[in-house]
Amino acid sequence: MPRYPETRWAWVEVDQAALRRNVRAFKQLLRPRQKMCCVVKADAYGHGAAACAQVMVRAGADMFAVATVEEGVHLRQAGITLPILVLSEPPVTAINALLQFQLMPSVYTVEFALALGESAVAHGMVAKYHMAIETGMNRIGVRSTDVVEFRRSIDFHRGLVCDGVFTHFATADDPDGWDFQLQVKRFEEAVAAMRDAGFDCGTVHCNNTPATVLSPATGCDMVRVGIGLYGLQACERTRARMTLEPVMSVRARITRTIRPAMGEGVGYGFTYRVPRAAVQICTIPVGYADGLSRTLSNRMEVLLRGMRLPQVGNICMDQCMFALTQTSRHPVPEAEDGEVVTIIGRDGDAEITLDEMAKLRGTINYEVACGFGMRLEKVYV
Ligand SMILES: *Cc1c(COP(=O)(O)O)cnc(C)c1O
């Protein structure tokens, strides 16, 4: 019997067993002693970072990566004791929080690094950091040709220890391509140059989900896996290589039904009008503020009793409507208040995936998952 949140008839259902199996499936891809950093940024891609991290710890995670200091603090407060890496360089005003909660920042400016070192010494501590290396994505990091100079400008500091160095791939979905190969080459050369100059690189890491699946040879000492853990494919090419189980479902219960007369409108702007008698309009309490993009209005479907039914009218901020139409050929029992509707996930033989919704929206599964995580309560099954 599934649990429902007490205060709202809409929720994200998180399948912990699927999450555990996905983590283990990725661990199987690793070489002996290669470590796994589980990426739980954006509240674990909308799945709830604290609860997911507990599952990941038990399934063999070695480290966590988050996007913000706040996300790292949240994991510490949830009792996570494994190392936590913040995947960008925060403002210097975040340094006290980094030290207090033992979060490792990514570092790529001398000013930040030295400020971190100074604060660490003032607190009688040594701050671990990971150095981000720019190899071609042009997002963050020390340029791959400047790494030795960078290390020389900061490594004298007794308050700093380099715990790792990393880069991030822009085109890991195409590991045979020139762009990917060039990033690999620049990264390898940067690491070699630092080692030749006598600098310890700590844990060397670069592979995200698609690179972990498609390019295990570039895996270095650790991989940073995100989307795959949640059972989502990073790209079409990984689909053929690895089966994963979706972790997130999105469900709601019908809060109200009505049979308007033919010709009546539904929702703001009446973008849908009831085309005939015998249409039942059902309301569910999920809207665009819950991640159900308004651009899907009148274009998406929901599942009820294993049937695909059209969403109708403009999606509102907190609610939307769908239609159940009776025909003489297909008479179906009326929908009732409290019946469970599936927005994402499986219902009987029918299934609506995050990929299907992403395609409709013209975006990627990552964004759709994050969106549903923002306000909906999570139920862990
Ligand atoms: C988000 C992110 C990852 C994880 O990427 P996935 O494609 O979800 O596996 C890894 N490394 C960095 C730096 C990231 O920003």
CSV table of C-alpha atoms and ligand atoms in Angstrom, one decimal:
chain,number,residue,atom,x,y,z
A,1,MET,CA,0.0,0.0,0.0
A,2,PRO,CA,1.7,3.2,-1.1
A,3,ARG,CA,2.0,6.0,1.4
A,4,TYR,CA,0.6,9.5,0.6
A,5,PRO,CA,1.7,12.8,2.1
A,6,GLU,CA,-0.9,13.9,4.7
A,7,THR,CA,-1.2,17.5,3.6
A,8,ARG,CA,-1.3,17.5,-0.1
A,9,TRP,CA,-2.5,15.1,-2.8
A,10,ALA,CA,0.5,15.4,-5.0
A,11,TRP,CA,3.9,13.9,-4.4
A,12,VAL,CA,7.2,12.6,-5.9
A,13,GLU,CA,7.7,8.9,-5.2
A,14,VAL,CA,11.3,7.8,-4.8
A,15,ASP,CA,12.1,4.1,-5.3
A,16,GLN,CA,15.0,3.5,-2.9
A,17,ALA,CA,15.6,-0.1,-4.1
A,18,ALA,CA,15.9,1.1,-7.7
A,19,LEU,CA,18.3,3.8,-6.6
A,20,ARG,CA,20.4,1.2,-4.7
A,21,ARG,CA,20.5,-1.1,-7.8
A,22,ASN,CA,21.6,1.8,-10.0
A,23,VAL,CA,24.4,2.7,-7.6
A,24,ARG,CA,25.5,-0.9,-7.6
A,25,ALA,CA,25.3,-1.1,-11.4
A,26,PHE,CA,27.7,1.8,-11.7
A,27,LYS,CA,30.0,0.4,-9.0
A,28,GLN,CA,30.3,-2.7,-11.2
A,29,LEU,CA,31.7,-0.6,-14.0
A,30,LEU,CA,34.6,0.6,-11.9
A,31,ARG,CA,38.1,-0.8,-11.7
A,32,PRO,CA,39.3,-2.1,-8.3
A,33,ARG,CA,40.0,0.8,-5.9
A,34,GLN,CA,38.5,3.3,-8.3
A,35,LYS,CA,36.2,5.5,-6.2
A,36,MET,CA,32.7,6.7,-6.8
A,37,CYS,CA,31.6,10.2,-6.1
A,38,CYS,CA,27.8,10.4,-6.1
A,39,VAL,CA,26.5,13.7,-7.5
A,40,VAL,CA,23.6,14.9,-5.4
A,41,LYS,CA,23.4,18.5,-6.4
A,42,ALA,CA,20.0,20.2,-6.8
A,43,ASP,CA,18.5,18.1,-4.0
A,44,ALA,CA,19.7,14.9,-5.8
A,45,TYR,CA,18.3,16.0,-9.1
A,46,GLY,CA,15.0,16.5,-7.4
A,47,HIS,CA,14.9,13.2,-5.6
A,48,GLY,CA,15.8,14.5,-2.1
A,49,ALA,CA,19.5,14.7,-1.3
A,50,ALA,CA,19.4,13.6,2.4
A,51,ALA,CA,17.4,10.4,1.9
A,52,CYS,CA,19.2,9.5,-1.4
A,53,ALA,CA,22.6,10.0,0.2
A,54,GLN,CA,21.8,7.6,3.0
A,55,VAL,CA,20.9,4.9,0.4
A,56,MET,CA,24.1,5.8,-1.6
A,57,VAL,CA,26.3,5.4,1.5
A,58,ARG,CA,24.9,1.9,2.1
A,59,ALA,CA,25.4,1.1,-1.6
A,60,GLY,CA,29.0,2.0,-1.5
A,61,ALA,CA,29.5,5.7,-2.3
A,62,ASP,CA,32.9,7.1,-1.5
A,63,MET,CA,32.2,10.8,-1.8
A,64,PHE,CA,29.4,13.3,-2.5
A,65,ALA,CA,29.4,16.2,-4.9
A,66,VAL,CA,27.0,19.2,-4.5
A,67,ALA,CA,26.6,22.5,-6.4
A,68,THR,CA,26.4,24.9,-3.5
A,69,VAL,CA,27.7,25.3,0.1
A,70,GLU,CA,24.1,25.2,1.3
A,71,GLU,CA,23.6,21.8,-0.2
A,72,GLY,CA,26.7,20.6,1.5
A,73,VAL,CA,25.6,21.9,4.9
A,74,HIS,CA,22.2,20.2,4.4
A,75,LEU,CA,24.0,16.8,3.8
A,76,ARG,CA,26.1,17.3,7.0
A,77,GLN,CA,23.0,18.1,9.0
A,78,ALA,CA,21.4,15.0,7.7
A,79,GLY,CA,24.3,13.0,9.2
A,80,ILE,CA,26.5,12.4,6.1
A,81,THR,CA,30.1,12.0,7.2
A,82,LEU,CA,31.8,11.1,3.8
A,83,PRO,CA,33.8,13.7,2.1
A,84,ILE,CA,31.7,16.4,0.3
A,85,LEU,CA,32.9,18.3,-2.7
A,86,VAL,CA,31.3,21.6,-3.8
A,87,LEU,CA,31.5,21.7,-7.6
A,88,SER,CA,32.3,25.3,-8.0
A,89,GLU,CA,34.2,28.0,-6.2
A,90,PRO,CA,31.9,29.8,-3.7
A,91,PRO,CA,32.3,33.4,-2.7
A,92,VAL,CA,34.9,34.1,0.0
A,93,THR,CA,32.1,34.9,2.4
A,94,ALA,CA,31.3,31.1,2.4
A,95,ILE,CA,34.6,30.1,3.8
A,96,ASN,CA,33.5,29.9,7.4
A,97,ALA,CA,30.7,27.5,6.5
A,98,LEU,CA,33.1,25.4,4.4
A,99,LEU,CA,35.4,25.0,7.4
A,100,GLN,CA,32.7,24.5,10.0
A,101,PHE,CA,31.0,21.8,8.0
A,102,GLN,CA,34.2,20.3,6.4
A,103,LEU,CA,33.1,20.9,2.8
A,104,MET,CA,35.8,20.8,0.1
A,105,PRO,CA,35.4,23.7,-2.4
A,106,SER,CA,36.5,23.6,-6.0
A,107,VAL,CA,39.3,26.1,-6.3
A,108,TYR,CA,40.4,28.1,-9.3
A,109,THR,CA,41.4,31.6,-8.2
A,110,VAL,CA,44.4,32.5,-6.2
A,111,GLU,CA,42.5,35.0,-4.1
A,112,PHE,CA,39.9,32.4,-3.0
A,113,ALA,CA,42.5,29.8,-2.3
A,114,LEU,CA,44.7,32.1,-0.2
A,115,ALA,CA,41.6,33.4,1.7
A,116,LEU,CA,40.7,29.8,2.4
A,117,GLY,CA,44.2,29.0,3.6
A,118,GLU,CA,44.3,32.1,5.9
A,119,SER,CA,40.9,31.2,7.5
A,120,ALA,CA,42.0,27.6,8.0
A,121,VAL,CA,45.2,28.6,9.8
A,122,ALA,CA,43.2,31.1,11.9
A,123,HIS,CA,41.0,28.2,13.0
A,124,GLY,CA,43.9,25.9,13.5
A,125,MET,CA,42.8,23.7,10.6
A,126,VAL,CA,44.0,22.6,7.2
A,127,ALA,CA,41.5,23.1,4.4
A,128,LYS,CA,41.2,20.4,1.7
A,129,TYR,CA,40.3,21.6,-1.8
A,130,HIS,CA,39.9,20.2,-5.3
A,131,MET,CA,41.4,22.1,-8.1
A,132,ALA,CA,39.1,22.5,-11.1
A,133,ILE,CA,40.9,22.5,-14.5
A,134,GLU,CA,39.6,24.2,-17.6
A,135,THR,CA,40.2,21.9,-20.5
A,136,GLY,CA,37.6,23.1,-23.1
A,137,MET,CA,34.1,23.5,-21.7
A,138,ASN,CA,34.9,27.1,-20.9
A,139,ARG,CA,32.8,27.1,-17.7
A,140,ILE,CA,35.2,27.0,-14.7
A,141,GLY,CA,38.7,26.1,-13.7
A,142,VAL,CA,42.3,27.0,-14.1
A,143,ARG,CA,43.4,26.9,-17.7
A,144,SER,CA,45.2,23.6,-18.3
A,145,THR,CA,48.3,25.3,-19.4
A,146,ASP,CA,48.5,27.4,-16.2
A,147,VAL,CA,48.1,24.7,-13.6
A,148,VAL,CA,51.7,24.6,-12.4
A,149,GLU,CA,51.9,28.3,-12.0
A,150,PHE,CA,48.6,28.2,-10.1
A,151,ARG,CA,49.8,25.6,-7.7
A,152,ARG,CA,53.1,27.5,-7.2
A,153,SER,CA,51.0,30.6,-6.1
A,154,ILE,CA,49.0,28.7,-3.5
A,155,ASP,CA,50.7,25.5,-2.4
A,156,PHE,CA,53.2,27.2,-0.2
A,157,HIS,CA,50.3,27.9,2.2
A,158,ARG,CA,50.3,25.6,5.2
A,159,GLY,CA,46.5,26.0,5.6
A,160,LEU,CA,45.9,24.3,2.2
A,161,VAL,CA,46.0,20.7,1.0
A,162,CYS,CA,45.1,19.6,-2.5
A,163,ASP,CA,42.8,16.6,-2.1
A,164,GLY,CA,42.0,16.3,-5.8
A,165,VAL,CA,42.1,17.7,-9.3
A,166,PHE,CA,39.3,17.4,-11.8
A,167,THR,CA,37.9,18.6,-15.1
A,168,HIS,CA,34.4,18.2,-16.7
A,169,PHE,CA,33.6,17.1,-20.2
A,170,ALA,CA,31.3,19.0,-22.5
A,171,THR,CA,30.8,16.2,-25.0
A,172,ALA,CA,31.0,13.0,-23.1
A,173,ASP,CA,28.2,11.6,-25.2
A,174,ASP,CA,30.6,11.4,-28.1
A,175,PRO,CA,33.8,10.0,-26.6
A,176,ASP,CA,35.3,9.2,-30.1
A,177,GLY,CA,35.0,12.8,-31.2
A,178,TRP,CA,37.9,15.2,-31.5
A,179,ASP,CA,36.4,17.6,-28.9
A,180,PHE,CA,36.3,14.9,-26.2
A,181,GLN,CA,39.8,13.6,-27.1
A,182,LEU,CA,41.2,17.1,-26.8
A,183,GLN,CA,39.8,17.6,-23.3
A,184,VAL,CA,41.2,14.3,-22.2
A,185,LYS,CA,44.6,15.2,-23.7
A,186,ARG,CA,44.7,18.6,-22.0
A,187,PHE,CA,43.7,17.1,-18.7
A,188,GLU,CA,46.3,14.3,-18.8
A,189,GLU,CA,49.0,16.9,-19.7
A,190,ALA,CA,48.0,19.2,-16.9
A,191,VAL,CA,48.1,16.4,-14.3
A,192,ALA,CA,51.5,15.2,-15.7
A,193,ALA,CA,52.9,18.7,-15.6
A,194,MET,CA,51.9,19.2,-11.9
A,195,ARG,CA,53.4,15.8,-11.0
A,196,ASP,CA,56.6,16.6,-12.8
A,197,ALA,CA,56.8,19.9,-10.9
A,198,GLY,CA,56.5,17.9,-7.7
A,199,PHE,CA,52.9,18.7,-6.8
A,200,ASP,CA,50.6,16.1,-5.4
A,201,CYS,CA,47.3,15.9,-7.3
A,202,GLY,CA,45.4,13.8,-4.8
A,203,THR,CA,42.3,12.1,-6.3
A,204,VAL,CA,42.2,12.7,-10.1
A,205,HIS,CA,38.7,12.6,-11.6
A,206,CYS,CA,36.9,13.6,-14.7
A,207,ASN,CA,34.2,11.2,-15.8
A,208,ASN,CA,30.5,12.1,-15.5
A,209,THR,CA,27.7,9.6,-16.2
A,210,PRO,CA,28.1,9.3,-20.0
A,211,ALA,CA,31.9,9.2,-19.8
A,212,THR,CA,31.7,6.5,-17.1
A,213,VAL,CA,29.6,4.3,-19.3
A,214,LEU,CA,31.1,5.1,-22.7
A,215,SER,CA,34.7,5.9,-21.9
A,216,PRO,CA,35.9,3.9,-18.8
A,217,ALA,CA,39.5,4.3,-19.8
A,218,THR,CA,39.5,8.0,-18.8
A,219,GLY,CA,38.1,7.1,-15.4
A,220,CYS,CA,41.3,8.0,-13.4
A,221,ASP,CA,41.0,7.5,-9.6
A,222,MET,CA,37.3,8.4,-9.2
A,223,VAL,CA,34.1,8.9,-11.3
A,224,ARG,CA,31.5,11.6,-10.6
A,225,VAL,CA,28.1,10.0,-11.5
A,226,GLY,CA,24.9,11.9,-11.3
A,227,ILE,CA,22.0,11.4,-13.7
A,228,GLY,CA,22.6,7.6,-14.1
A,229,LEU,CA,22.1,6.9,-10.4
A,230,TYR,CA,18.5,8.2,-10.7
A,231,GLY,CA,17.9,5.7,-13.5
A,232,LEU,CA,18.0,8.2,-16.3
A,233,GLN,CA,20.0,8.0,-19.4
A,234,ALA,CA,22.5,10.8,-20.0
A,235,CYS,CA,22.2,10.3,-23.8
A,236,GLU,CA,20.9,7.8,-26.4
A,237,ARG,CA,24.3,6.1,-26.7
A,238,THR,CA,24.4,5.0,-23.0
A,239,ARG,CA,20.9,3.4,-23.3
A,240,ALA,CA,22.3,0.5,-25.4
A,241,ARG,CA,25.1,-0.1,-22.9
A,242,MET,CA,23.4,-0.1,-19.6
A,243,THR,CA,19.9,-0.7,-18.2
A,244,LEU,CA,18.9,1.5,-15.4
A,245,GLU,CA,15.7,1.7,-13.3
A,246,PRO,CA,13.8,5.0,-13.1
A,247,VAL,CA,13.8,6.2,-9.4
A,248,MET,CA,11.3,9.0,-9.6
A,249,SER,CA,7.5,8.8,-10.2
A,250,VAL,CA,5.2,11.8,-9.8
A,251,ARG,CA,1.7,11.1,-8.6
A,252,ALA,CA,-1.4,12.9,-7.5
A,253,ARG,CA,-4.9,12.1,-6.4
A,254,ILE,CA,-8.0,13.6,-8.0
A,255,THR,CA,-9.3,16.4,-5.8
A,256,ARG,CA,-12.5,17.1,-7.7
A,257,THR,CA,-14.5,16.1,-10.8
A,258,ILE,CA,-17.2,17.8,-12.7
A,259,ARG,CA,-19.2,17.3,-16.0
A,260,PRO,CA,-19.5,20.7,-17.6
A,261,ALA,CA,-22.0,21.3,-20.4
A,262,MET,CA,-20.8,21.1,-24.0
A,263,GLY,CA,-19.1,24.3,-25.0
A,264,GLU,CA,-17.9,25.3,-21.5
A,265,GLY,CA,-14.3,26.3,-21.1
A,266,VAL,CA,-11.7,24.8,-18.8
A,267,GLY,CA,-9.0,26.8,-16.9
A,268,TYR,CA,-7.5,30.3,-17.5
A,269,GLY,CA,-8.2,31.6,-21.0
A,270,PHE,CA,-10.5,28.7,-21.9
A,271,THR,CA,-7.8,27.1,-24.2
A,272,TYR,CA,-9.9,24.0,-24.0
A,273,ARG,CA,-13.7,23.8,-24.5
A,274,VAL,CA,-15.8,20.8,-23.7
A,275,PRO,CA,-16.5,19.3,-27.2
A,276,ARG,CA,-19.5,17.2,-26.3
A,277,ALA,CA,-21.5,15.9,-23.4
A,278,ALA,CA,-20.1,13.1,-21.4
A,279,VAL,CA,-16.7,14.7,-20.7
A,280,GLN,CA,-15.6,14.5,-17.1
A,281,ILE,CA,-13.1,17.2,-16.1
A,282,CYS,CA,-10.9,16.0,-13.3
A,283,THR,CA,-8.6,18.3,-11.2
A,284,ILE,CA,-5.3,17.2,-9.7
A,285,PRO,CA,-3.2,19.5,-7.4
A,286,VAL,CA,-0.1,19.7,-9.5
A,287,GLY,CA,0.9,22.8,-11.4
A,288,TYR,CA,3.8,24.6,-13.0
A,289,ALA,CA,5.2,25.7,-9.6
A,290,ASP,CA,5.6,21.9,-9.0
A,291,GLY,CA,7.7,21.5,-12.2
A,292,LEU,CA,4.8,20.7,-14.6
A,293,SER,CA,5.8,23.2,-17.2
A,294,ARG,CA,2.9,25.4,-18.5
A,295,THR,CA,4.2,24.8,-22.0
A,296,LEU,CA,2.8,21.3,-21.7
A,297,SER,CA,-0.8,22.7,-21.5
A,298,ASN,CA,-3.2,20.7,-23.8
A,299,ARG,CA,-0.2,18.6,-25.1
A,300,MET,CA,0.5,16.1,-22.4
A,301,GLU,CA,-1.2,13.0,-21.0
A,302,VAL,CA,-1.6,11.5,-17.5
A,303,LEU,CA,-2.3,7.9,-16.5
A,304,LEU,CA,-5.5,6.8,-14.7
A,305,ARG,CA,-6.1,3.1,-14.2
A,306,GLY,CA,-3.5,2.3,-16.8
A,307,MET,CA,-5.3,4.6,-19.4
A,308,ARG,CA,-3.6,7.6,-21.1
A,309,LEU,CA,-5.9,10.6,-20.7
A,310,PRO,CA,-5.3,14.1,-22.2
A,311,GLN,CA,-4.5,17.0,-19.9
A,312,VAL,CA,-6.8,19.9,-20.8
A,313,GLY,CA,-6.8,23.6,-20.3
A,314,ASN,CA,-3.9,25.8,-19.3
A,315,ILE,CA,-1.8,24.3,-16.5
A,316,CYS,CA,-2.2,26.5,-13.4
A,317,MET,CA,0.4,27.3,-10.8
A,318,ASP,CA,-0.7,24.6,-8.4
A,319,GLN,CA,-3.3,22.6,-10.2
A,320,CYS,CA,-4.3,21.2,-13.6
A,321,MET,CA,-7.2,19.4,-15.2
A,322,PHE,CA,-7.5,16.3,-17.4
A,323,ALA,CA,-10.5,14.9,-19.3
A,324,LEU,CA,-12.1,11.5,-19.2
A,325,THR,CA,-14.5,11.1,-22.1
A,326,GLN,CA,-17.2,8.6,-22.2
A,327,THR,CA,-18.1,7.1,-25.6
A,328,SER,CA,-20.7,4.5,-26.4
A,329,ARG,CA,-17.9,2.3,-27.7
A,330,HIS,CA,-15.8,2.8,-24.6
A,331,PRO,CA,-17.9,3.3,-21.5
A,332,VAL,CA,-15.7,3.5,-18.5
A,333,PRO,CA,-16.5,4.0,-14.8
A,334,GLU,CA,-16.5,7.6,-13.8
A,335,ALA,CA,-13.4,9.0,-12.2
A,336,GLU,CA,-13.7,9.6,-8.5
A,337,ASP,CA,-12.2,11.9,-5.9
A,338,GLY,CA,-9.1,10.4,-4.4
A,339,GLU,CA,-8.2,8.1,-7.3
A,340,VAL,CA,-4.4,8.0,-8.0
A,341,VAL,CA,-3.2,9.7,-11.2
A,342,THR,CA,0.3,9.1,-12.5
A,343,ILE,CA,2.1,12.1,-14.2
A,344,ILE,CA,5.5,10.3,-14.4
A,345,GLY,CA,6.0,6.6,-13.9
A,346,ARG,CA,4.2,3.4,-14.4
A,347,ASP,CA,0.5,2.6,-14.0
A,348,GLY,CA,-0.4,-1.0,-15.0
A,349,ASP,CA,1.0,-1.5,-18.5
A,350,ALA,CA,1.2,2.2,-19.3
A,351,GLU,CA,4.2,4.4,-18.5
A,352,ILE,CA,5.1,8.0,-19.0
A,353,THR,CA,8.8,8.6,-18.6
A,354,LEU,CA,10.8,11.8,-17.8
A,355,ASP,CA,12.3,11.4,-21.2
A,356,GLU,CA,8.9,11.5,-22.9
A,357,MET,CA,8.1,14.7,-21.0
A,358,ALA,CA,11.5,16.2,-21.7
A,359,LYS,CA,11.0,15.6,-25.4
A,360,LEU,CA,7.6,17.3,-25.3
A,361,ARG,CA,9.1,20.3,-23.5
A,362,GLY,CA,12.1,20.5,-25.7
A,363,THR,CA,14.6,19.9,-22.9
A,364,ILE,CA,16.5,17.1,-21.1
A,365,ASN,CA,15.4,14.7,-18.4
A,366,TYR,CA,17.7,16.4,-15.9
A,367,GLU,CA,15.7,19.6,-16.0
A,368,VAL,CA,12.3,17.8,-15.7
A,369,ALA,CA,13.5,15.8,-12.7
A,370,CYS,CA,14.9,18.9,-11.0
A,371,GLY,CA,11.6,20.7,-11.6
A,372,PHE,CA,9.5,18.1,-9.9
A,373,GLY,CA,11.8,18.1,-6.9
A,374,MET,CA,11.4,21.8,-6.1
A,375,ARG,CA,8.1,21.8,-4.2
A,376,LEU,CA,6.5,18.4,-4.2
A,377,GLU,CA,6.8,16.4,-1.1
A,378,LYS,CA,8.9,13.2,-1.5
A,379,VAL,CA,7.6,9.8,-0.5
A,380,TYR,CA,10.3,7.1,-0.2
A,381,VAL,CA,9.1,3.6,-1.0
B,1,LIG,C1,26.6,17.7,-12.7
B,1,LIG,C2,28.0,17.3,-12.8
B,1,LIG,C3,28.4,16.0,-12.8
B,1,LIG,C4,27.4,14.8,-13.0
B,1,LIG,O1,26.9,14.8,-14.3
B,1,LIG,P1,25.9,13.7,-14.8
B,1,LIG,O2,25.8,13.9,-16.3
B,1,LIG,O3,24.6,13.9,-14.1
B,1,LIG,O4,26.5,12.4,-14.4
B,1,LIG,C5,29.7,15.7,-12.7
B,1,LIG,N1,30.6,16.7,-12.6
B,1,LIG,C6,30.3,18.0,-12.6
B,1,LIG,C7,31.4,19.0,-12.5
B,1,LIG,C8,29.0,18.3,-12.7
B,1,LIG,O5,28.7,19.6,-12.7
